[in-house]
Amino acid sequence: MSKLPRSSRLASPVDTAVHGEYRISQRPDDPRPLYRFADQVGPDPEPGRYHLYAGWFCPWSQRVTIAHALAGLQDVVTVSFVDNRRDGRGWAFRERYGPDPVNGFTLLRDAYEATEEGFDGHVSVPALWDRHLARVVSNDFKGIGIDLATRFRKVATPVVDTYPEHLRAEIEATDVRVDSGARLVALDERLADREYLVGGVLTEADIRVWVHLARLGPRITEYPNLYRYARDLYRIPAFRDTTDFTTYPTPDWSLA
């Protein structure tokens, strides 16, 4: 991740007694999605124009930071991280990962309210910020990942093409949440005779599955093909360097 100059502004510590717990509110009569911003990166993106607000703890955010690394965008799209804990104010910038290097915001909510006054949707990571327009372009994690993989070819050479056109339909067909024994068994069987999930090459499909496997903890060892596959992915720098097991529900384990 690129190193950036930092402001000195930090949010006050998490305090649920004062600020309450974070709540996602949506009225039954409000049809707007919680992930409200879903614009695409422009057709000719400029190096330095975009900034990615991310979170180490979040699987959806990690999908995007892996895609960012594999697209070779470390010097093109800057990245910073919110704190791992939140109260009613939502995600914030604190000492562990440092201040917001772009806007000096103390709360991620500030970026959302700069985009939509009185914002009342979900203040989430990842969020892609446009420095030129001074707004959040997107907080649609799926769209951000695909944009990073496809729309920066003129300004960066990808390490891996993770979203090749001829495999996109199959990639999308494999995009299911790995949260049940049946799905784990199916994945384990699929990987019995293949190195990667789709097309014999590393793709967005592997990124999407990895972020769930990494959070399963020792349970993954019950599935020998998945365990081998996860260990192989962890040896790839883009996967290893974006993974912090200490932020997961089972922090005392590793695939190393």
PDB file of N, CA and C in Angstrom, residues 70-163:
ATOM      1  N   LEU A  70      -3.510  -7.022  -7.034  1.00  0.00           N
ATOM      2  CA  LEU A  70      -3.299  -7.832  -8.230  1.00  0.00           C
ATOM      3  C   LEU A  70      -3.411  -7.002  -9.506  1.00  0.00           C
ATOM      4  N   ALA A  71      -4.098  -5.876  -9.437  1.00  0.00           N
ATOM      5  CA  ALA A  71      -4.188  -4.976 -10.592  1.00  0.00           C
ATOM      6  C   ALA A  71      -2.968  -4.072 -10.716  1.00  0.00           C
ATOM      7  N   GLY A  72      -2.042  -4.172  -9.763  1.00  0.00           N
ATOM      8  CA  GLY A  72      -0.830  -3.363  -9.824  1.00  0.00           C
ATOM      9  C   GLY A  72      -1.059  -1.893  -9.578  1.00  0.00           C
ATOM     10  N   LEU A  73      -1.999  -1.574  -8.669  1.00  0.00           N
ATOM     11  CA  LEU A  73      -2.425  -0.187  -8.484  1.00  0.00           C
ATOM     12  C   LEU A  73      -1.832   0.488  -7.247  1.00  0.00           C
ATOM     13  N   GLN A  74      -0.805  -0.084  -6.662  1.00  0.00           N
ATOM     14  CA  GLN A  74      -0.255   0.479  -5.435  1.00  0.00           C
ATOM     15  C   GLN A  74       0.169   1.932  -5.584  1.00  0.00           C
ATOM     16  N   ASP A  75       0.640   2.311  -6.755  1.00  0.00           N
ATOM     17  CA  ASP A  75       1.079   3.697  -6.979  1.00  0.00           C
ATOM     18  C   ASP A  75       0.068   4.507  -7.780  1.00  0.00           C
ATOM     19  N   VAL A  76      -1.120   3.956  -7.981  1.00  0.00           N
ATOM     20  CA  VAL A  76      -2.134   4.608  -8.804  1.00  0.00           C
ATOM     21  C   VAL A  76      -3.349   5.013  -7.978  1.00  0.00           C
ATOM     22  N   VAL A  77      -3.831   4.097  -7.153  1.00  0.00           N
ATOM     23  CA  VAL A  77      -4.969   4.343  -6.269  1.00  0.00           C
ATOM     24  C   VAL A  77      -4.478   4.190  -4.828  1.00  0.00           C
ATOM     25  N   THR A  78      -4.499   5.255  -4.073  1.00  0.00           N
ATOM     26  CA  THR A  78      -4.014   5.199  -2.696  1.00  0.00           C
ATOM     27  C   THR A  78      -5.038   4.520  -1.790  1.00  0.00           C
ATOM     28  N   VAL A  79      -4.561   4.016  -0.657  1.00  0.00           N
ATOM     29  CA  VAL A  79      -5.397   3.241   0.262  1.00  0.00           C
ATOM     30  C   VAL A  79      -5.107   3.668   1.695  1.00  0.00           C
ATOM     31  N   SER A  80      -6.155   3.770   2.503  1.00  0.00           N
ATOM     32  CA  SER A  80      -5.984   3.935   3.944  1.00  0.00           C
ATOM     33  C   SER A  80      -7.052   3.125   4.656  1.00  0.00           C
ATOM     34  N   PHE A  81      -6.873   2.946   5.982  1.00  0.00           N
ATOM     35  CA  PHE A  81      -7.715   2.028   6.732  1.00  0.00           C
ATOM     36  C   PHE A  81      -8.360   2.711   7.936  1.00  0.00           C
ATOM     37  N   VAL A  82      -9.640   2.402   8.112  1.00  0.00           N
ATOM     38  CA  VAL A  82     -10.338   2.866   9.306  1.00  0.00           C
ATOM     39  C   VAL A  82      -9.994   1.955  10.473  1.00  0.00           C
ATOM     40  N   ASP A  83     -10.331   2.404  11.669  1.00  0.00           N
ATOM     41  CA  ASP A  83     -10.115   1.614  12.877  1.00  0.00           C
ATOM     42  C   ASP A  83     -11.015   0.383  12.845  1.00  0.00           C
ATOM     43  N   ASN A  84     -10.617  -0.659  13.592  1.00  0.00           N
ATOM     44  CA  ASN A  84     -11.351  -1.926  13.574  1.00  0.00           C
ATOM     45  C   ASN A  84     -12.638  -1.910  14.395  1.00  0.00           C
ATOM     46  N   ARG A  85     -12.814  -0.911  15.234  1.00  0.00           N
ATOM     47  CA  ARG A  85     -13.992  -0.863  16.101  1.00  0.00           C
ATOM     48  C   ARG A  85     -14.784   0.417  15.844  1.00  0.00           C
ATOM     49  N   ARG A  86     -16.089   0.348  16.127  1.00  0.00           N
ATOM     50  CA  ARG A  86     -16.928   1.524  15.910  1.00  0.00           C
ATOM     51  C   ARG A  86     -17.985   1.613  16.996  1.00  0.00           C
ATOM     52  N   ASP A  87     -18.495   2.812  17.169  1.00  0.00           N
ATOM     53  CA  ASP A  87     -19.664   3.032  18.019  1.00  0.00           C
ATOM     54  C   ASP A  87     -20.749   3.628  17.124  1.00  0.00           C
ATOM     55  N   GLY A  88     -21.692   4.327  17.699  1.00  0.00           N
ATOM     56  CA  GLY A  88     -22.799   4.858  16.926  1.00  0.00           C
ATOM     57  C   GLY A  88     -22.410   5.825  15.837  1.00  0.00           C
ATOM     58  N   ARG A  89     -21.194   6.335  15.886  1.00  0.00           N
ATOM     59  CA  ARG A  89     -20.737   7.269  14.857  1.00  0.00           C
ATOM     60  C   ARG A  89     -20.274   6.563  13.592  1.00  0.00           C
ATOM     61  N   GLY A  90     -20.120   5.241  13.671  1.00  0.00           N
ATOM     62  CA  GLY A  90     -19.623   4.491  12.528  1.00  0.00           C
ATOM     63  C   GLY A  90     -18.103   4.382  12.540  1.00  0.00           C
ATOM     64  N   TRP A  91     -17.549   3.961  11.412  1.00  0.00           N
ATOM     65  CA  TRP A  91     -16.100   3.783  11.312  1.00  0.00           C
ATOM     66  C   TRP A  91     -15.377   5.111  11.459  1.00  0.00           C
ATOM     67  N   ALA A  92     -14.176   5.040  12.030  1.00  0.00           N
ATOM     68  CA  ALA A  92     -13.437   6.263  12.335  1.00  0.00           C
ATOM     69  C   ALA A  92     -11.945   6.045  12.102  1.00  0.00           C
ATOM     70  N   PHE A  93     -11.214   7.130  12.120  1.00  0.00           N
ATOM     71  CA  PHE A  93      -9.764   7.101  11.933  1.00  0.00           C
ATOM     72  C   PHE A  93      -9.097   7.324  13.291  1.00  0.00           C
ATOM     73  N   ARG A  94      -8.324   6.319  13.712  1.00  0.00           N
ATOM     74  CA  ARG A  94      -7.668   6.396  15.024  1.00  0.00           C
ATOM     75  C   ARG A  94      -6.206   6.011  14.911  1.00  0.00           C
ATOM     76  N   GLU A  95      -5.555   5.958  16.053  1.00  0.00           N
ATOM     77  CA  GLU A  95      -4.098   5.842  16.100  1.00  0.00           C
ATOM     78  C   GLU A  95      -3.567   4.591  15.411  1.00  0.00           C
ATOM     79  N   ARG A  96      -4.262   3.465  15.527  1.00  0.00           N
ATOM     80  CA  ARG A  96      -3.702   2.202  15.028  1.00  0.00           C
ATOM     81  C   ARG A  96      -3.327   2.277  13.548  1.00  0.00           C
ATOM     82  N   TYR A  97      -4.199   2.867  12.729  1.00  0.00           N
ATOM     83  CA  TYR A  97      -3.919   2.954  11.298  1.00  0.00           C
ATOM     84  C   TYR A  97      -3.723   4.392  10.831  1.00  0.00           C
ATOM     85  N   GLY A  98      -3.854   5.328  11.731  1.00  0.00           N
ATOM     86  CA  GLY A  98      -3.546   6.706  11.409  1.00  0.00           C
ATOM     87  C   GLY A  98      -4.720   7.506  10.885  1.00  0.00           C
ATOM     88  N   PRO A  99      -4.521   8.807  10.766  1.00  0.00           N
ATOM     89  CA  PRO A  99      -5.576   9.715  10.304  1.00  0.00           C
ATOM     90  C   PRO A  99      -5.936   9.498   8.836  1.00  0.00           C
ATOM     91  N   ASP A 100      -7.013  10.104   8.445  1.00  0.00           N
ATOM     92  CA  ASP A 100      -7.415  10.136   7.045  1.00  0.00           C
ATOM     93  C   ASP A 100      -6.412  10.991   6.280  1.00  0.00           C
ATOM     94  N   PRO A 101      -5.668  10.395   5.334  1.00  0.00           N
ATOM     95  CA  PRO A 101      -4.609  11.155   4.662  1.00  0.00           C
ATOM     96  C   PRO A 101      -5.098  12.038   3.527  1.00  0.00           C
ATOM     97  N   VAL A 102      -6.349  11.925   3.155  1.00  0.00           N
ATOM     98  CA  VAL A 102      -6.859  12.650   1.997  1.00  0.00           C
ATOM     99  C   VAL A 102      -7.613  13.908   2.402  1.00  0.00           C
ATOM    100  N   ASN A 103      -8.569  13.736   3.306  1.00  0.00           N
ATOM    101  CA  ASN A 103      -9.447  14.846   3.677  1.00  0.00           C
ATOM    102  C   ASN A 103      -9.300  15.309   5.114  1.00  0.00           C
ATOM    103  N   GLY A 104      -8.588  14.549   5.925  1.00  0.00           N
ATOM    104  CA  GLY A 104      -8.476  14.893   7.334  1.00  0.00           C
ATOM    105  C   GLY A 104      -9.758  14.647   8.104  1.00  0.00           C
ATOM    106  N   PHE A 105     -10.667  13.824   7.556  1.00  0.00           N
ATOM    107  CA  PHE A 105     -11.885  13.484   8.277  1.00  0.00           C
ATOM    108  C   PHE A 105     -11.529  12.645   9.502  1.00  0.00           C
ATOM    109  N   THR A 106     -12.272  12.815  10.577  1.00  0.00           N
ATOM    110  CA  THR A 106     -12.094  11.932  11.733  1.00  0.00           C
ATOM    111  C   THR A 106     -13.028  10.732  11.659  1.00  0.00           C
ATOM    112  N   LEU A 107     -14.169  10.900  10.998  1.00  0.00           N
ATOM    113  CA  LEU A 107     -15.150   9.825  10.833  1.00  0.00           C
ATOM    114  C   LEU A 107     -15.354   9.554   9.352  1.00  0.00           C
ATOM    115  N   LEU A 108     -15.517   8.292   8.992  1.00  0.00           N
ATOM    116  CA  LEU A 108     -15.810   7.971   7.601  1.00  0.00           C
ATOM    117  C   LEU A 108     -17.147   8.574   7.183  1.00  0.00           C
ATOM    118  N   ARG A 109     -18.048   8.730   8.142  1.00  0.00           N
ATOM    119  CA  ARG A 109     -19.340   9.356   7.850  1.00  0.00           C
ATOM    120  C   ARG A 109     -19.157  10.721   7.184  1.00  0.00           C
ATOM    121  N   ASP A 110     -18.091  11.417   7.525  1.00  0.00           N
ATOM    122  CA  ASP A 110     -17.856  12.736   6.934  1.00  0.00           C
ATOM    123  C   ASP A 110     -17.729  12.648   5.417  1.00  0.00           C
ATOM    124  N   ALA A 111     -17.098  11.574   4.924  1.00  0.00           N
ATOM    125  CA  ALA A 111     -16.963  11.396   3.481  1.00  0.00           C
ATOM    126  C   ALA A 111     -18.321  11.162   2.830  1.00  0.00           C
ATOM    127  N   TYR A 112     -19.165  10.403   3.512  1.00  0.00           N
ATOM    128  CA  TYR A 112     -20.500  10.133   2.979  1.00  0.00           C
ATOM    129  C   TYR A 112     -21.366  11.395   2.991  1.00  0.00           C
ATOM    130  N   GLU A 113     -21.254  12.182   4.045  1.00  0.00           N
ATOM    131  CA  GLU A 113     -22.062  13.398   4.125  1.00  0.00           C
ATOM    132  C   GLU A 113     -21.546  14.478   3.179  1.00  0.00           C
ATOM    133  N   ALA A 114     -20.251  14.421   2.846  1.00  0.00           N
ATOM    134  CA  ALA A 114     -19.735  15.333   1.833  1.00  0.00           C
ATOM    135  C   ALA A 114     -20.287  14.987   0.453  1.00  0.00           C
ATOM    136  N   THR A 115     -20.681  13.738   0.293  1.00  0.00           N
ATOM    137  CA  THR A 115     -21.238  13.260  -0.975  1.00  0.00           C
ATOM    138  C   THR A 115     -22.736  13.475  -1.047  1.00  0.00           C
ATOM    139  N   GLU A 116     -23.420  13.219   0.067  1.00  0.00           N
ATOM    140  CA  GLU A 116     -24.873  13.391   0.139  1.00  0.00           C
ATOM    141  C   GLU A 116     -25.214  14.019   1.483  1.00  0.00           C
ATOM    142  N   GLU A 117     -25.609  15.261   1.458  1.00  0.00           N
ATOM    143  CA  GLU A 117     -25.918  15.966   2.698  1.00  0.00           C
ATOM    144  C   GLU A 117     -27.008  15.223   3.473  1.00  0.00           C
ATOM    145  N   GLY A 118     -26.761  15.029   4.769  1.00  0.00           N
ATOM    146  CA  GLY A 118     -27.720  14.330   5.604  1.00  0.00           C
ATOM    147  C   GLY A 118     -27.784  12.842   5.331  1.00  0.00           C
ATOM    148  N   PHE A 119     -26.712  12.265   4.832  1.00  0.00           N
ATOM    149  CA  PHE A 119     -26.681  10.854   4.447  1.00  0.00           C
ATOM    150  C   PHE A 119     -27.224   9.974   5.566  1.00  0.00           C
ATOM    151  N   ASP A 120     -28.153   9.066   5.210  1.00  0.00           N
ATOM    152  CA  ASP A 120     -28.762   8.208   6.221  1.00  0.00           C
ATOM    153  C   ASP A 120     -28.719   6.734   5.837  1.00  0.00           C
ATOM    154  N   GLY A 121     -27.797   6.378   4.931  1.00  0.00           N
ATOM    155  CA  GLY A 121     -27.614   4.978   4.559  1.00  0.00           C
ATOM    156  C   GLY A 121     -26.508   4.329   5.379  1.00  0.00           C
ATOM    157  N   HIS A 122     -25.946   3.283   4.838  1.00  0.00           N
ATOM    158  CA  HIS A 122     -24.922   2.509   5.534  1.00  0.00           C
ATOM    159  C   HIS A 122     -23.545   3.121   5.284  1.00  0.00           C
ATOM    160  N   VAL A 123     -22.860   3.507   6.352  1.00  0.00           N
ATOM    161  CA  VAL A 123     -21.501   4.046   6.259  1.00  0.00           C
ATOM    162  C   VAL A 123     -20.540   2.863   6.259  1.00  0.00           C
ATOM    163  N   SER A 124     -20.140   2.431   5.076  1.00  0.00           N
ATOM    164  CA  SER A 124     -19.441   1.152   4.944  1.00  0.00           C
ATOM    165  C   SER A 124     -18.076   1.321   4.296  1.00  0.00           C
ATOM    166  N   VAL A 125     -17.246   0.305   4.505  1.00  0.00           N
ATOM    167  CA  VAL A 125     -16.034   0.118   3.721  1.00  0.00           C
ATOM    168  C   VAL A 125     -16.230  -1.161   2.912  1.00  0.00           C
ATOM    169  N   PRO A 126     -15.638  -1.186   1.708  1.00  0.00           N
ATOM    170  CA  PRO A 126     -14.799  -0.166   1.096  1.00  0.00           C
ATOM    171  C   PRO A 126     -15.618   0.994   0.541  1.00  0.00           C
ATOM    172  N   ALA A 127     -14.954   2.127   0.420  1.00  0.00           N
ATOM    173  CA  ALA A 127     -15.550   3.294  -0.222  1.00  0.00           C
ATOM    174  C   ALA A 127     -14.483   3.934  -1.105  1.00  0.00           C
ATOM    175  N   LEU A 128     -14.824   4.174  -2.338  1.00  0.00           N
ATOM    176  CA  LEU A 128     -13.872   4.754  -3.290  1.00  0.00           C
ATOM    177  C   LEU A 128     -14.144   6.242  -3.431  1.00  0.00           C
ATOM    178  N   TRP A 129     -13.135   7.045  -3.121  1.00  0.00           N
ATOM    179  CA  TRP A 129     -13.251   8.502  -3.097  1.00  0.00           C
ATOM    180  C   TRP A 129     -12.592   9.104  -4.333  1.00  0.00           C
ATOM    181  N   ASP A 130     -13.261  10.078  -4.942  1.00  0.00           N
ATOM    182  CA  ASP A 130     -12.744  10.806  -6.097  1.00  0.00           C
ATOM    183  C   ASP A 130     -12.222  12.157  -5.610  1.00  0.00           C
ATOM    184  N   ARG A 131     -10.923  12.351  -5.670  1.00  0.00           N
ATOM    185  CA  ARG A 131     -10.335  13.610  -5.202  1.00  0.00           C
ATOM    186  C   ARG A 131     -10.798  14.802  -6.043  1.00  0.00           C
ATOM    187  N   HIS A 132     -10.972  14.602  -7.349  1.00  0.00           N
ATOM    188  CA  HIS A 132     -11.341  15.720  -8.215  1.00  0.00           C
ATOM    189  C   HIS A 132     -12.755  16.212  -7.931  1.00  0.00           C
ATOM    190  N   LEU A 133     -13.677  15.273  -7.718  1.00  0.00           N
ATOM    191  CA  LEU A 133     -15.074  15.643  -7.479  1.00  0.00           C
ATOM    192  C   LEU A 133     -15.393  15.780  -5.999  1.00  0.00           C
ATOM    193  N   ALA A 134     -14.439  15.404  -5.133  1.00  0.00           N
ATOM    194  CA  ALA A 134     -14.610  15.489  -3.681  1.00  0.00           C
ATOM    195  C   ALA A 134     -15.881  14.762  -3.234  1.00  0.00           C
ATOM    196  N   ARG A 135     -15.962  13.494  -3.617  1.00  0.00           N
ATOM    197  CA  ARG A 135     -17.137  12.702  -3.258  1.00  0.00           C
ATOM    198  C   ARG A 135     -16.811  11.212  -3.301  1.00  0.00           C
ATOM    199  N   VAL A 136     -17.668  10.435  -2.637  1.00  0.00           N
ATOM    200  CA  VAL A 136     -17.586   8.985  -2.753  1.00  0.00           C
ATOM    201  C   VAL A 136     -18.149   8.575  -4.112  1.00  0.00           C
ATOM    202  N   VAL A 137     -17.333   7.906  -4.900  1.00  0.00           N
ATOM    203  CA  VAL A 137     -17.793   7.396  -6.189  1.00  0.00           C
ATOM    204  C   VAL A 137     -18.676   6.177  -5.973  1.00  0.00           C
ATOM    205  N   SER A 138     -18.216   5.277  -5.110  1.00  0.00           N
ATOM    206  CA  SER A 138     -18.930   4.021  -4.929  1.00  0.00           C
ATOM    207  C   SER A 138     -18.626   3.429  -3.556  1.00  0.00           C
ATOM    208  N   ASN A 139     -19.659   2.810  -2.963  1.00  0.00           N
ATOM    209  CA  ASN A 139     -19.429   1.930  -1.820  1.00  0.00           C
ATOM    210  C   ASN A 139     -19.990   0.547  -2.136  1.00  0.00           C
ATOM    211  N   ASP A 140     -20.118   0.256  -3.427  1.00  0.00           N
ATOM    212  CA  ASP A 140     -20.527  -1.063  -3.920  1.00  0.00           C
ATOM    213  C   ASP A 140     -19.276  -1.914  -4.068  1.00  0.00           C
ATOM    214  N   PHE A 141     -19.028  -2.778  -3.079  1.00  0.00           N
ATOM    215  CA  PHE A 141     -17.753  -3.497  -3.043  1.00  0.00           C
ATOM    216  C   PHE A 141     -17.529  -4.350  -4.290  1.00  0.00           C
ATOM    217  N   LYS A 142     -18.590  -4.931  -4.815  1.00  0.00           N
ATOM    218  CA  LYS A 142     -18.442  -5.755  -6.014  1.00  0.00           C
ATOM    219  C   LYS A 142     -18.031  -4.898  -7.206  1.00  0.00           C
ATOM    220  N   GLY A 143     -18.708  -3.770  -7.382  1.00  0.00           N
ATOM    221  CA  GLY A 143     -18.383  -2.883  -8.492  1.00  0.00           C
ATOM    222  C   GLY A 143     -17.000  -2.282  -8.383  1.00  0.00           C
ATOM    223  N   ILE A 144     -16.593  -1.917  -7.169  1.00  0.00           N
ATOM    224  CA  ILE A 144     -15.256  -1.347  -6.982  1.00  0.00           C
ATOM    225  C   ILE A 144     -14.192  -2.361  -7.389  1.00  0.00           C
ATOM    226  N   GLY A 145     -14.347  -3.605  -6.939  1.00  0.00           N
ATOM    227  CA  GLY A 145     -13.364  -4.637  -7.263  1.00  0.00           C
ATOM    228  C   GLY A 145     -13.222  -4.853  -8.758  1.00  0.00           C
ATOM    229  N   ILE A 146     -14.355  -4.886  -9.452  1.00  0.00           N
ATOM    230  CA  ILE A 146     -14.321  -5.079 -10.900  1.00  0.00           C
ATOM    231  C   ILE A 146     -13.703  -3.867 -11.583  1.00  0.00           C
ATOM    232  N   ASP A 147     -14.045  -2.672 -11.132  1.00  0.00           N
ATOM    233  CA  ASP A 147     -13.438  -1.463 -11.700  1.00  0.00           C
ATOM    234  C   ASP A 147     -11.917  -1.480 -11.557  1.00  0.00           C
ATOM    235  N   LEU A 148     -11.446  -1.823 -10.377  1.00  0.00           N
ATOM    236  CA  LEU A 148     -10.003  -1.844 -10.164  1.00  0.00           C
ATOM    237  C   LEU A 148      -9.325  -2.866 -11.066  1.00  0.00           C
ATOM    238  N   ALA A 149     -10.021  -3.973 -11.325  1.00  0.00           N
ATOM    239  CA  ALA A 149      -9.444  -5.033 -12.141  1.00  0.00           C
ATOM    240  C   ALA A 149      -9.468  -4.725 -13.635  1.00  0.00           C
ATOM    241  N   THR A 150     -10.343  -3.807 -14.057  1.00  0.00           N
ATOM    242  CA  THR A 150     -10.548  -3.652 -15.500  1.00  0.00           C
ATOM    243  C   THR A 150     -10.309  -2.254 -16.061  1.00  0.00           C
ATOM    244  N   ARG A 151     -10.449  -1.214 -15.291  1.00  0.00           N
ATOM    245  CA  ARG A 151     -10.533   0.126 -15.866  1.00  0.00           C
ATOM    246  C   ARG A 151      -9.238   0.938 -15.779  1.00  0.00           C
ATOM    247  N   PHE A 152      -8.169   0.326 -15.270  1.00  0.00           N
ATOM    248  CA  PHE A 152      -6.924   1.076 -15.085  1.00  0.00           C
ATOM    249  C   PHE A 152      -5.797   0.552 -15.975  1.00  0.00           C
ATOM    250  N   ARG A 153      -6.142  -0.192 -17.018  1.00  0.00           N
ATOM    251  CA  ARG A 153      -5.109  -0.825 -17.843  1.00  0.00           C
ATOM    252  C   ARG A 153      -4.197   0.179 -18.538  1.00  0.00           C
ATOM    253  N   LYS A 154      -4.688   1.390 -18.790  1.00  0.00           N
ATOM    254  CA  LYS A 154      -3.872   2.387 -19.476  1.00  0.00           C
ATOM    255  C   LYS A 154      -2.806   2.990 -18.571  1.00  0.00           C
ATOM    256  N   VAL A 155      -3.002   2.847 -17.252  1.00  0.00           N
ATOM    257  CA  VAL A 155      -2.076   3.512 -16.331  1.00  0.00           C
ATOM    258  C   VAL A 155      -1.370   2.536 -15.395  1.00  0.00           C
ATOM    259  N   ALA A 156      -1.685   1.244 -15.490  1.00  0.00           N
ATOM    260  CA  ALA A 156      -1.030   0.264 -14.622  1.00  0.00           C
ATOM    261  C   ALA A 156      -0.999  -1.089 -15.325  1.00  0.00           C
ATOM    262  N   THR A 157       0.049  -1.833 -15.068  1.00  0.00           N
ATOM    263  CA  THR A 157       0.165  -3.186 -15.618  1.00  0.00           C
ATOM    264  C   THR A 157      -0.242  -4.182 -14.549  1.00  0.00           C
ATOM    265  N   PRO A 158      -1.326  -4.940 -14.770  1.00  0.00           N
ATOM    266  CA  PRO A 158      -1.789  -5.855 -13.725  1.00  0.00           C
ATOM    267  C   PRO A 158      -0.821  -7.006 -13.496  1.00  0.00           C
ATOM    268  N   VAL A 159      -0.717  -7.410 -12.252  1.00  0.00           N
ATOM    269  CA  VAL A 159       0.039  -8.615 -11.928  1.00  0.00           C
ATOM    270  C   VAL A 159      -0.705  -9.825 -12.493  1.00  0.00           C
ATOM    271  N   VAL A 160      -2.020  -9.808 -12.346  1.00  0.00           N
ATOM    272  CA  VAL A 160      -2.906 -10.857 -12.843  1.00  0.00           C
ATOM    273  C   VAL A 160      -4.169 -10.194 -13.377  1.00  0.00           C
ATOM    274  N   ASP A 161      -4.663 -10.695 -14.513  1.00  0.00           N
ATOM    275  CA  ASP A 161      -5.967 -10.260 -15.011  1.00  0.00           C
ATOM    276  C   ASP A 161      -7.022 -11.096 -14.287  1.00  0.00           C
ATOM    277  N   THR A 162      -7.624 -10.537 -13.254  1.00  0.00           N
ATOM    278  CA  THR A 162      -8.526 -11.319 -12.407  1.00  0.00           C
ATOM    279  C   THR A 162      -9.963 -11.349 -12.912  1.00  0.00           C
ATOM    280  N   TYR A 163     -10.261 -10.589 -13.974  1.00  0.00           N
ATOM    281  CA  TYR A 163     -11.634 -10.571 -14.482  1.00  0.00           C
ATOM    282  C   TYR A 163     -11.626 -10.646 -16.001  1.00  0.00           C
TER     283      TYR A 163
END
